[in-house]
Coordinates of C-alpha atoms in Angstrom, one line a residue:
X1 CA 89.9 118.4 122.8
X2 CA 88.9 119.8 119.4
X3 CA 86.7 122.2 121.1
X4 CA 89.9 124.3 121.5
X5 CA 90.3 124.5 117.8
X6 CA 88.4 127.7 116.1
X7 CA 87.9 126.4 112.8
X8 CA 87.0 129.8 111.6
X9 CA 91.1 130.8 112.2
X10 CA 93.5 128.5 110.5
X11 CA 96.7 130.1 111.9
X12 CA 95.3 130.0 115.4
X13 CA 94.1 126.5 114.8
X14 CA 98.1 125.1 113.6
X15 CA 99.0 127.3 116.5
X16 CA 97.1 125.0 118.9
X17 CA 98.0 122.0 117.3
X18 CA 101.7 122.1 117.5
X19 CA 101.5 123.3 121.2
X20 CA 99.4 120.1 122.3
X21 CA 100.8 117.5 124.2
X22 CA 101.3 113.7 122.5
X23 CA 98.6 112.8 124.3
X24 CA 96.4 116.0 123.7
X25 CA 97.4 115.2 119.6
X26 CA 96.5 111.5 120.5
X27 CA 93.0 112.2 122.0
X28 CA 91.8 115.2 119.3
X29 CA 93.3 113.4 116.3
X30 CA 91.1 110.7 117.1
X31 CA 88.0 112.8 117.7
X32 CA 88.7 115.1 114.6
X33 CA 89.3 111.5 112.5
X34 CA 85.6 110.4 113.9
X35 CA 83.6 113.4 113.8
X36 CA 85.3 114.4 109.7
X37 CA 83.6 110.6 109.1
X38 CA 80.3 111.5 110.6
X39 CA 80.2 114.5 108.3
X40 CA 81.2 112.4 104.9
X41 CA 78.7 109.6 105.7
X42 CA 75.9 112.1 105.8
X43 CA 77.6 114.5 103.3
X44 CA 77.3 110.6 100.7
X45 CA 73.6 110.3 102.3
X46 CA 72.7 113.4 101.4
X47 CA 74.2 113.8 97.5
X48 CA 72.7 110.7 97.2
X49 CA 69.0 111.7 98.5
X50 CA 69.5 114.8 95.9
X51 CA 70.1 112.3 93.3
X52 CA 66.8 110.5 94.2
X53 CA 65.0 113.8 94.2
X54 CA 66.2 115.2 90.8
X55 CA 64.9 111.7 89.5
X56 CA 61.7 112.0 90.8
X57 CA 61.4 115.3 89.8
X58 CA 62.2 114.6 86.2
X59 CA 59.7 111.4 85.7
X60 CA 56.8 113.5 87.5
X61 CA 53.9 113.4 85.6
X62 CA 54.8 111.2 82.9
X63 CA 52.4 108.2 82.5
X64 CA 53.7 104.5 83.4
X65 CA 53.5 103.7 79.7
X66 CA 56.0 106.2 79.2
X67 CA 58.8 105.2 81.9
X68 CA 60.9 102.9 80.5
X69 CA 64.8 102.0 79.9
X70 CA 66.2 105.0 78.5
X71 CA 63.9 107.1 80.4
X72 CA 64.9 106.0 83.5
X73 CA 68.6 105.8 82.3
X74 CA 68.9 109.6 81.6
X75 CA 66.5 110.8 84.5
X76 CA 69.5 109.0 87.1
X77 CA 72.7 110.5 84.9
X78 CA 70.6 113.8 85.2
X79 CA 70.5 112.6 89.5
X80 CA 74.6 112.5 89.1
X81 CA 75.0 115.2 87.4
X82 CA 73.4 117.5 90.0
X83 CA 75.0 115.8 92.6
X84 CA 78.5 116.4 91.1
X85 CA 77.7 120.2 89.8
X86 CA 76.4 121.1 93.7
X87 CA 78.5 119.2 95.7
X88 CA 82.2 119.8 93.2
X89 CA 83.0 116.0 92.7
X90 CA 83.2 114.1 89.6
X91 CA 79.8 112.0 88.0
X92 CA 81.7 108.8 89.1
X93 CA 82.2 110.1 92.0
X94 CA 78.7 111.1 92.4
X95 CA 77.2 107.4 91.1
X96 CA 79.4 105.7 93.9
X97 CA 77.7 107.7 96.2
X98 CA 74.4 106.6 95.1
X99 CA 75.4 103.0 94.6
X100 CA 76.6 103.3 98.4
X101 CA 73.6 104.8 100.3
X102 CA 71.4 102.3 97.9
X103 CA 72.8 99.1 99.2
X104 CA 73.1 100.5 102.9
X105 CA 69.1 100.9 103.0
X106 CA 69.6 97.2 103.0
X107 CA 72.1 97.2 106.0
X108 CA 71.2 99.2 108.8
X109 CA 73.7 97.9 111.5
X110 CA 76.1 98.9 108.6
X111 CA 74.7 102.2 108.0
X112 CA 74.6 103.0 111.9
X113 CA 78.0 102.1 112.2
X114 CA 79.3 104.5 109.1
X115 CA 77.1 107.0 110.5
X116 CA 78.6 107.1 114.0
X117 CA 82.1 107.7 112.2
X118 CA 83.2 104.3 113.1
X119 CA 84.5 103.4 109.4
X120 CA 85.8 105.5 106.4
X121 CA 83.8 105.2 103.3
X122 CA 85.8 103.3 101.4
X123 CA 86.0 100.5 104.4
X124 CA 82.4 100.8 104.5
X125 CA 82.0 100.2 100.9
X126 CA 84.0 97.1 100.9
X127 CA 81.9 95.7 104.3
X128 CA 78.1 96.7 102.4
X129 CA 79.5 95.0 98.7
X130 CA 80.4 92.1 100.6
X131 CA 76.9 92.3 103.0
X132 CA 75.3 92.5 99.7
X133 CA 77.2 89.2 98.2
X134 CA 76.2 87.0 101.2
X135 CA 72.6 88.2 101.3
X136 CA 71.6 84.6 100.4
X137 CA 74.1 82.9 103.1
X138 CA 72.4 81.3 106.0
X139 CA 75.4 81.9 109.1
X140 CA 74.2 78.4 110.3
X141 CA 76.1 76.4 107.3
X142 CA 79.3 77.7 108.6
X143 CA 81.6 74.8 109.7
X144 CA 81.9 74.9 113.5
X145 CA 79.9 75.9 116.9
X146 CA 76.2 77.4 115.9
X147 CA 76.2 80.3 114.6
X148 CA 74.6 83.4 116.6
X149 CA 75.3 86.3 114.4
X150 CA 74.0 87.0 110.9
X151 CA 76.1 87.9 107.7
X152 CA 75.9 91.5 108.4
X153 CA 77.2 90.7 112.0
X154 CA 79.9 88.9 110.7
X155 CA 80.9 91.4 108.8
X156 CA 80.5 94.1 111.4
X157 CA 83.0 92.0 113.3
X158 CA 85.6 92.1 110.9
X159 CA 85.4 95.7 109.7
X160 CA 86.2 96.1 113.5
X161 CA 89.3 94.9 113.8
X162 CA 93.2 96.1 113.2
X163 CA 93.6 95.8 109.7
X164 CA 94.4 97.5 106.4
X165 CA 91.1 97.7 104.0
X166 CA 92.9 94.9 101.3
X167 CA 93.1 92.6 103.9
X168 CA 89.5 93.3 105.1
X169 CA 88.5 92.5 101.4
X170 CA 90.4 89.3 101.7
X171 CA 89.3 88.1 105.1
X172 CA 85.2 88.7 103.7
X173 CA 86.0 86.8 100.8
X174 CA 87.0 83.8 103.0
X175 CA 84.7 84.1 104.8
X176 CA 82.0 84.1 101.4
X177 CA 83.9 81.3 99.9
X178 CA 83.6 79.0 103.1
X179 CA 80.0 79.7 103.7
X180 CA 79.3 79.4 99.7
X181 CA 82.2 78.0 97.8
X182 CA 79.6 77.6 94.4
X183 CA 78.7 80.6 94.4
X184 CA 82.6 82.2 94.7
X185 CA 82.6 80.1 91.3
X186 CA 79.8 81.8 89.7
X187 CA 80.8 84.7 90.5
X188 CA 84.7 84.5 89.5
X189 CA 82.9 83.3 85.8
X190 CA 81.0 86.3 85.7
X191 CA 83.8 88.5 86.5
X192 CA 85.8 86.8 84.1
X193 CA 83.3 86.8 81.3
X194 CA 81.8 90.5 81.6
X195 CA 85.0 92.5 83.0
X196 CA 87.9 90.9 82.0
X197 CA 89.9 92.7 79.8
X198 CA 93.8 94.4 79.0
X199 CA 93.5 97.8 77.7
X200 CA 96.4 100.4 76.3
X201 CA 95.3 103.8 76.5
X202 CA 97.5 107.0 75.3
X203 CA 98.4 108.9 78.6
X204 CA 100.1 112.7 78.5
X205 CA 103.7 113.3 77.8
X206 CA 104.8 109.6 75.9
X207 CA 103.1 107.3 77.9
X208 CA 100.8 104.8 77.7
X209 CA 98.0 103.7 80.6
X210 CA 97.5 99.9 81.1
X211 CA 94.9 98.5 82.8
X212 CA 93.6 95.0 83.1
X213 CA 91.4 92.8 84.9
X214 CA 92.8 89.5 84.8
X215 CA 92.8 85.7 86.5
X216 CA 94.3 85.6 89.8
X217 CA 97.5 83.4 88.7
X218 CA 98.6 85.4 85.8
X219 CA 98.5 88.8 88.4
X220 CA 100.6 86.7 90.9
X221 CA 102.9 85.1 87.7
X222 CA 103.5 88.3 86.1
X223 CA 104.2 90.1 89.5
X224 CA 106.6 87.2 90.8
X225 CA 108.7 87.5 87.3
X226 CA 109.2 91.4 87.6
X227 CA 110.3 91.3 91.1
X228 CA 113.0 88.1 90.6
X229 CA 114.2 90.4 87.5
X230 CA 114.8 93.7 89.7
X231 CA 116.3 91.7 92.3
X232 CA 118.4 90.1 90.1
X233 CA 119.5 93.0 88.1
X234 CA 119.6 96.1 91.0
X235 CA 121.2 96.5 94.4
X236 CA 120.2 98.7 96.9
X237 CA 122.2 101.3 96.2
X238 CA 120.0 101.8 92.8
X239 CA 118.9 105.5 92.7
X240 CA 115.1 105.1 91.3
X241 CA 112.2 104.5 92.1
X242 CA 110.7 101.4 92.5
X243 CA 107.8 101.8 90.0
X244 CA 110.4 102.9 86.7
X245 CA 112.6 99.6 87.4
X246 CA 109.2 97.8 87.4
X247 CA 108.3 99.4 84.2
X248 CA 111.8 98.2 82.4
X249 CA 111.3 95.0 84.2
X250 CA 107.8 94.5 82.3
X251 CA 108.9 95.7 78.8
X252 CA 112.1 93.7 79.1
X253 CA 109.8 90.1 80.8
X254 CA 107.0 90.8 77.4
X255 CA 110.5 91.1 74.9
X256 CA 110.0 95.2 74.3
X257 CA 112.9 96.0 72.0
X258 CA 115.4 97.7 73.8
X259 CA 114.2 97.4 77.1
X260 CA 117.0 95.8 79.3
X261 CA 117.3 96.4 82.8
X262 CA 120.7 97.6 84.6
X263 CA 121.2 98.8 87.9
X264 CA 122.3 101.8 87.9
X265 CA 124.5 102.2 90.9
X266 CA 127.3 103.0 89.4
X267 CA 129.6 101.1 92.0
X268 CA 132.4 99.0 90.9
X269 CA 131.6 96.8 93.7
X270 CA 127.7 96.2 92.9
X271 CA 127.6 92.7 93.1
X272 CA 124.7 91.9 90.9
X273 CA 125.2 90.0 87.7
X274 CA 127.5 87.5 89.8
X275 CA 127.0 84.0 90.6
X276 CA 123.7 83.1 92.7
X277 CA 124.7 82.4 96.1
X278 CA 122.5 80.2 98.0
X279 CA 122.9 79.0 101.3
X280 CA 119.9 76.5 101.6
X281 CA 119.4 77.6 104.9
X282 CA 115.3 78.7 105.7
X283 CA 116.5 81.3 107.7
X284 CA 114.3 84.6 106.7
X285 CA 116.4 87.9 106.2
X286 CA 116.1 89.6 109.5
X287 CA 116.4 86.0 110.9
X288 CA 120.2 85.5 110.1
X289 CA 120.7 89.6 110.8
X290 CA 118.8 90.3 113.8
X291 CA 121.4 87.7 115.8
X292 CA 123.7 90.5 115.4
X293 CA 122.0 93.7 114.9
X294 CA 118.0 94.4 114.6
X295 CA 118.3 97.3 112.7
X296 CA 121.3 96.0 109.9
X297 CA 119.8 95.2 106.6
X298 CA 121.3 92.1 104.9
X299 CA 122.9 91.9 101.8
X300 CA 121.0 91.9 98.6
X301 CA 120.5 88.1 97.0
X302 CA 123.3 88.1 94.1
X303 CA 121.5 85.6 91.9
X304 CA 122.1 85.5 88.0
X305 CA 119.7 84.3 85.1
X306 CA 120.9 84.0 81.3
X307 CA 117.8 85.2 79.2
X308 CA 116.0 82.5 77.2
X309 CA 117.3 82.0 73.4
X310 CA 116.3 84.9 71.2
X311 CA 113.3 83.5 68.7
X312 CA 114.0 83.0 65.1
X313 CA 112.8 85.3 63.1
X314 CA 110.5 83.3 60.1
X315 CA 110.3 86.1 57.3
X316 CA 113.5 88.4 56.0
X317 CA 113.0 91.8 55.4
X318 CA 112.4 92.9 51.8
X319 CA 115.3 95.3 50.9
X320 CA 113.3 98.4 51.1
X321 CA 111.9 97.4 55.0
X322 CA 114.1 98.1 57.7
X323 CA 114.4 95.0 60.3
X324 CA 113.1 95.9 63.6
X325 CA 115.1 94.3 66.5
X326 CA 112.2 92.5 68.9
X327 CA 113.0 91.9 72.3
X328 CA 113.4 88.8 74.1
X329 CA 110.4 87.3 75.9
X330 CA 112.2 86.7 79.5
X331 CA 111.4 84.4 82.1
X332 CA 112.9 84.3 85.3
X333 CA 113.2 80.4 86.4
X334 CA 114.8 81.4 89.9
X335 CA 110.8 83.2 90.6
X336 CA 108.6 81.9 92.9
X337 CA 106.2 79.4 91.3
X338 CA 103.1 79.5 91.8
X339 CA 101.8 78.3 94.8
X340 CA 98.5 77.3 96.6
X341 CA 97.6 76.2 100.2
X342 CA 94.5 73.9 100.1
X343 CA 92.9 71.7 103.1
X344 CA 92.5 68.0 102.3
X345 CA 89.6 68.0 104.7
X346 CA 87.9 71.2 102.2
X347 CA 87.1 73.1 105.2
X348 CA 89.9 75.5 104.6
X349 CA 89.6 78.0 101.9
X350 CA 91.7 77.6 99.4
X351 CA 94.9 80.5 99.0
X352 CA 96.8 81.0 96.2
X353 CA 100.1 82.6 97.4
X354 CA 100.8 86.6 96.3
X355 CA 96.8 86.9 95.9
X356 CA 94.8 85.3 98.7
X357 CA 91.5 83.3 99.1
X358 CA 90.3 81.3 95.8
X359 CA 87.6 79.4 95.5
X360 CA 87.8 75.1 95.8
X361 CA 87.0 75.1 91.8
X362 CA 89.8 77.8 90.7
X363 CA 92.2 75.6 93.5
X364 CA 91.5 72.7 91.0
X365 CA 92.3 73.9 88.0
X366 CA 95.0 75.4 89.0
X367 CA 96.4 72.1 90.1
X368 CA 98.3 71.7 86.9
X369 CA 100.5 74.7 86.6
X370 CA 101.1 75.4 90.2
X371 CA 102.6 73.5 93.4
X372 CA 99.8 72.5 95.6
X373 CA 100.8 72.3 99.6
X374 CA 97.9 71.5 102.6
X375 CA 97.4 73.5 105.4
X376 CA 99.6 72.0 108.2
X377 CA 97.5 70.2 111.2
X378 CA 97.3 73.6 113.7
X379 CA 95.9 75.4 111.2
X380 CA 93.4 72.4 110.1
X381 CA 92.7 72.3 113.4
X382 CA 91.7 75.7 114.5
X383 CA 89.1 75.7 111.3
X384 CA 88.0 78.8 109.0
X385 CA 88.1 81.1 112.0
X386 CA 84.9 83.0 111.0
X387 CA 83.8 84.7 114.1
X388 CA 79.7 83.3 114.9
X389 CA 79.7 83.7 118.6
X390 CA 79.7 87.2 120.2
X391 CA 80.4 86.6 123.5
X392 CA 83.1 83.4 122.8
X393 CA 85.6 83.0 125.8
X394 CA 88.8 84.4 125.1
X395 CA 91.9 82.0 124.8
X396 CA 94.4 82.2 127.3
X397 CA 97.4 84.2 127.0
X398 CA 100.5 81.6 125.4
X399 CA 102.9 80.5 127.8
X400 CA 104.9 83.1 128.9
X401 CA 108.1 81.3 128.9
X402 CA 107.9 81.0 124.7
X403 CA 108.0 77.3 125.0
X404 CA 104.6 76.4 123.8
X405 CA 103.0 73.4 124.8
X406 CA 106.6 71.8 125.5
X407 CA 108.2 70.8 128.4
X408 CA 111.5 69.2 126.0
X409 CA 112.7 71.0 123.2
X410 CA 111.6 69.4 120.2
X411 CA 114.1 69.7 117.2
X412 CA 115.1 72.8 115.6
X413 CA 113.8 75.0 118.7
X414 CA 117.1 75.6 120.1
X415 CA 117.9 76.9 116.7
X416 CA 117.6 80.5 115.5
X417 CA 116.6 80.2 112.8
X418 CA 113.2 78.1 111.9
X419 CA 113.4 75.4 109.3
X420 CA 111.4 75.6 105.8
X421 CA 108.5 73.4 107.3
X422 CA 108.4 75.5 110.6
X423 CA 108.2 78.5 108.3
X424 CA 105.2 77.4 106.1
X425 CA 103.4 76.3 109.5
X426 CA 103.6 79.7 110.7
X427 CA 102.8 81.1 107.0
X428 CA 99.5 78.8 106.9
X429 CA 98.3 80.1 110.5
X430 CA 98.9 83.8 109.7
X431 CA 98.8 85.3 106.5
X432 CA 100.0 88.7 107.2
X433 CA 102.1 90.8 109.1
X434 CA 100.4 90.8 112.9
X435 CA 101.3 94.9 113.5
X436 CA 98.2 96.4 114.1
X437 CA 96.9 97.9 110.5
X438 CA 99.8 96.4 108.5
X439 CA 98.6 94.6 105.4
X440 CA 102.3 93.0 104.4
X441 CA 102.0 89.2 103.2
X442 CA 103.3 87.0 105.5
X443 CA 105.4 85.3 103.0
X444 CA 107.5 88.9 102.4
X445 CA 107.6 88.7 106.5
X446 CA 110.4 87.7 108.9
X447 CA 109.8 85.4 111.4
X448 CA 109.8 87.0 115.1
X449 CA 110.0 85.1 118.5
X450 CA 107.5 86.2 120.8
X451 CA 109.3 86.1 123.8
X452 CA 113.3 86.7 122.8
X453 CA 115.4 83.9 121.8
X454 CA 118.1 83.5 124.3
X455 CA 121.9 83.2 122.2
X456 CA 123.8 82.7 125.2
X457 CA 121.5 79.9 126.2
X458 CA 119.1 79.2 124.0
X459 CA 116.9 76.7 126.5
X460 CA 116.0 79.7 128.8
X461 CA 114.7 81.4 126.1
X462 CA 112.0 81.6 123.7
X463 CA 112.0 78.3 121.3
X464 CA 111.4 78.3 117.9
X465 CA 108.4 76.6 117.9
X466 CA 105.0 77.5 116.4
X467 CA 103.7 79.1 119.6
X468 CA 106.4 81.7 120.0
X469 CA 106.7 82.4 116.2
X470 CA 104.7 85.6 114.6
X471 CA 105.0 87.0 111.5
X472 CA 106.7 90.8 111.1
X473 CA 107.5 93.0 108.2
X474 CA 110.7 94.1 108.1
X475 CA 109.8 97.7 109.4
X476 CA 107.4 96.3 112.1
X477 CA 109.9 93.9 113.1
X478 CA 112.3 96.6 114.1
X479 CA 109.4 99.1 115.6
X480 CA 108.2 95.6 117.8
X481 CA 112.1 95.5 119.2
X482 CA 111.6 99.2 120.0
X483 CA 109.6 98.1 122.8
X484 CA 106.8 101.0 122.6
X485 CA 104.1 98.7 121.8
X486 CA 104.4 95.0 123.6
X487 CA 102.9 92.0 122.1
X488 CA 101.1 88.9 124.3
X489 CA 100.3 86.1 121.9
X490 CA 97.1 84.3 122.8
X491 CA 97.0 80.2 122.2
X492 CA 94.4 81.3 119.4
X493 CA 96.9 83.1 118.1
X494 CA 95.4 86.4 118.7
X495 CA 98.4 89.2 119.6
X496 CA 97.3 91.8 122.0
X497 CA 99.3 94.7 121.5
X498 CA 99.9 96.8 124.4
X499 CA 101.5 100.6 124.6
X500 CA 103.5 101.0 127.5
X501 CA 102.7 105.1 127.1
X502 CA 99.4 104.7 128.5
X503 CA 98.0 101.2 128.1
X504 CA 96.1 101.1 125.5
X505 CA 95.6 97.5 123.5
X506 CA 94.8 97.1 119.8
X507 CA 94.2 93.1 118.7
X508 CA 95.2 91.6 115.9
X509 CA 93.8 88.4 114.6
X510 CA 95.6 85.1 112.6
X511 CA 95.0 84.2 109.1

């Protein structure tokens, strides 16, 4: 279909577009998408093969004695340079480049696969780091059937699939901590001792840039804490952004003075600031709401924290100083703690809840400071999930009638919503949303039956029970109920999606 397009006349080429057809836009966006990723994967080959010349070119003719660290230092930065003054990108740009079409020489089903516009470059950058990290891995120590495919196969495999490029990253660094659990270690201590760092740079217009590489469990701490406070001190009807309340939330959490966070609303009626209501129920918010209407949003949580005691101050001001007023170093107790699914059997890779896979060794020291749970017995059961066998059988579709393997309701399926251990079951099994290219944790998910839950009579309907159960962000959850795109869960837990437009099936995969 893009052969309709000029590119040589823009206004003829909008023209075109906006008179296609959904399925026309359907069929050339795709083949536009493709073919623009065929041109950047040989536009990267190519600025990096200039690079490489320019380096040659500069170390011509100069004895062996004479090539050396610096030498060799300045003749690449000259190869970047080029690169970024011919092809009008940055010199950071210009070194990823290089970096990229280095460690594909290594990995030519990856390279192939880039080239053929299957994968953008930054999804192909994560799959040829992560090739490069499990170079040393032999595929036959992985727990389970014999392995047939190698590293750079398995990675293949997973680049392939329905999913955001986070949870790709995730989902290879299972898949490297299961096959090499010590070397995840090493590697975490070299991260830690060679990049870790917090730094405060001056930004334009009186602001300040903050960057930091830090351990997993602070990231997830310090994220938990600012969320708990916005919740607790903003309603929806709170007219900024998210990212300034976050900002407030941080200055106010580290005790900035005179940083407080207030919803501003400016309703009468906001509720926030009142007593915490708590309910005890498991019920997850669309759970309670969808019983009535899919596409009502609940009611904001209307907990309420009293701020930690303010520190005494040691040393009084002289009489010539003026006494600044410090902040109060908050912490929210009603936040999540900090959480980590581990397998007692140490098959399972280890997660740490609001991050993702951590090594065994990291799981262990962490066993102090945060709540430890295990992986429930289906999850156990159906082991790391690393794909080794091309051409596996595919499970069977789950049973249709949403009632699992049951043939008696077991307790809590004729109930709506599922109960707290129900919900981590499902949690363990699948760690994000199951749309197609959503990357939303599955703990920030609602709960969806598979096949509908019946109110009027809840035995002829899906039960809520593990095998009718599938994670859904908030937004999903409503699109699923639209009924454009129709979900079969597989007794693997694969979900097939399929559009009823024109039959066309995207797969996504658990954990």
């Amino acid at each position: 279909m893009s052969s309709v397009l000029t590119f040589t006349d823009p206004d003829a080429d909008v023209a075109t577009i906006r008179s296609m057809s959904r399925e026309e836009l359907t069929e050339t966006g795709r083949e536009l998408l493709r073919e623009s990723r065929k041109h950047e994967a040989r536009t990267v080959l190519a600025g990096a093969a200039l690079a490489e010349r320019v380096y040659r070119e500069h170390l011509a003719g100069r004895s062996e004695t004479s090539v050396w660290g610096s030498v060799i230092e300045h003749a690449e930065k000259l190869g970047r340079a080029e690169v970024s003054l011919q092809f009008g990108v940055s010199r950071s740009k210009a070194g990823s480049w290089v970096a990229l079409a280095d460690l594909l020489e290594k990995f030519p089903l990856i390279r192939a696969a880039y080239l053929n516009g299957d994968y953008s470059t930054n999804r192909i950058s994560i799959m040829a780091r992560a090739a490069q990290r499990g170079g040393d891995i032999d595929p036959d120590s992985i727990e389970g059937d014999d392995s047939e495919m190698s590293f750079e196969e398995i990675v293949l495999d997973y680049g392939s699939r329905a999913t955001t490029d986070p949870v790709l990253s995730q989902q290879l660094d299972a898949a490297l901590i299961s096959m090499s659990p010590d070397s995840a270690t090493e590697e975490r201590d070299t991260i830690s001792e060679l990049v870790g760092d917090v730094t405060i740079t001056a930004e334009v217009a009186g602001h300040s840039n903050l960057d930091a590489v830090i351990p997993a469990h602070y990231g997830v701490f310090l994220k938990s804490q600012i969320d708990a406070l916005i919740d607790e001190r903003t309603c929806r009807k709170d007219p900024r952004r998210l990212g300034p309340l976050r900002v407030i939330a941080l200055g106010e959490i580290t005790g900035v003075p005179g940083a407080h966070l207030t919803c501003n609303c400016g309703l009468d009626t906001c509720s926030k600031g009142s007593e915490a209501i708590n309910s005890g129920s498991a019920e997850t918010l669309a759970d309670a709401e969808d019983a009535q209407a899919q596409d009502a949003l609940p009611p904001e949580p209307t907990d309420a924290v009293k701020p930690v005691a303010e520190p005494e101050v040691a040393d009084a001001p002289t009489p010539t100083e003026v006494p600044v007023p410090f902040g109060r170093a908050l912490v929210m107790p009603d936040a999540p703690v900090l959480t980590v699914l581990i397998d007692p059997d140490g098959v399972l890779v280890p997660r740490l809840q609001g991050y993702g896979p951590i090594d065994p060794t990291y799981a262990t020291t962490l066993a102090d400071v945060a709540k430890t749970i295990h992986y429930p017995e289906s999850a156990r059961a159906a082991g790391p999930l690393i794909p080794q066998i091309s051409d596996r059988p595919q499970a069977p579709p789950a049973d249709p009638t949403g009632h699992g393997s049951h043939t008696v309701p077991p307790p809590g399926a004729l109930t709506y919503a599922p109960s707290a251990t129900l919900r981590a079951e499902v949690l363990a099994n699948d760690a994000w949303c199951r749309y197609p290219f959503c990357g939303m944790p599955s703990y920030l998910c609602d709960l969806d039956h598979w096949r509908p839950f019946n109110h009027t009579d809840p035995e002829a309907g899906g039960w809520t029970v593990l095998d009718d159960l599938i994670p859904l962000c908030r937004v999903d959850h409503q699109r699923k109920h639209l009924g454009e795109w129709v979900p079969t869960l597989h007794t693997d837990r694969r979900v097939e999606w399929r559009s009823r437009r024109n039959g066309q099936v995207i797969v996504t995969y658990p954990r």
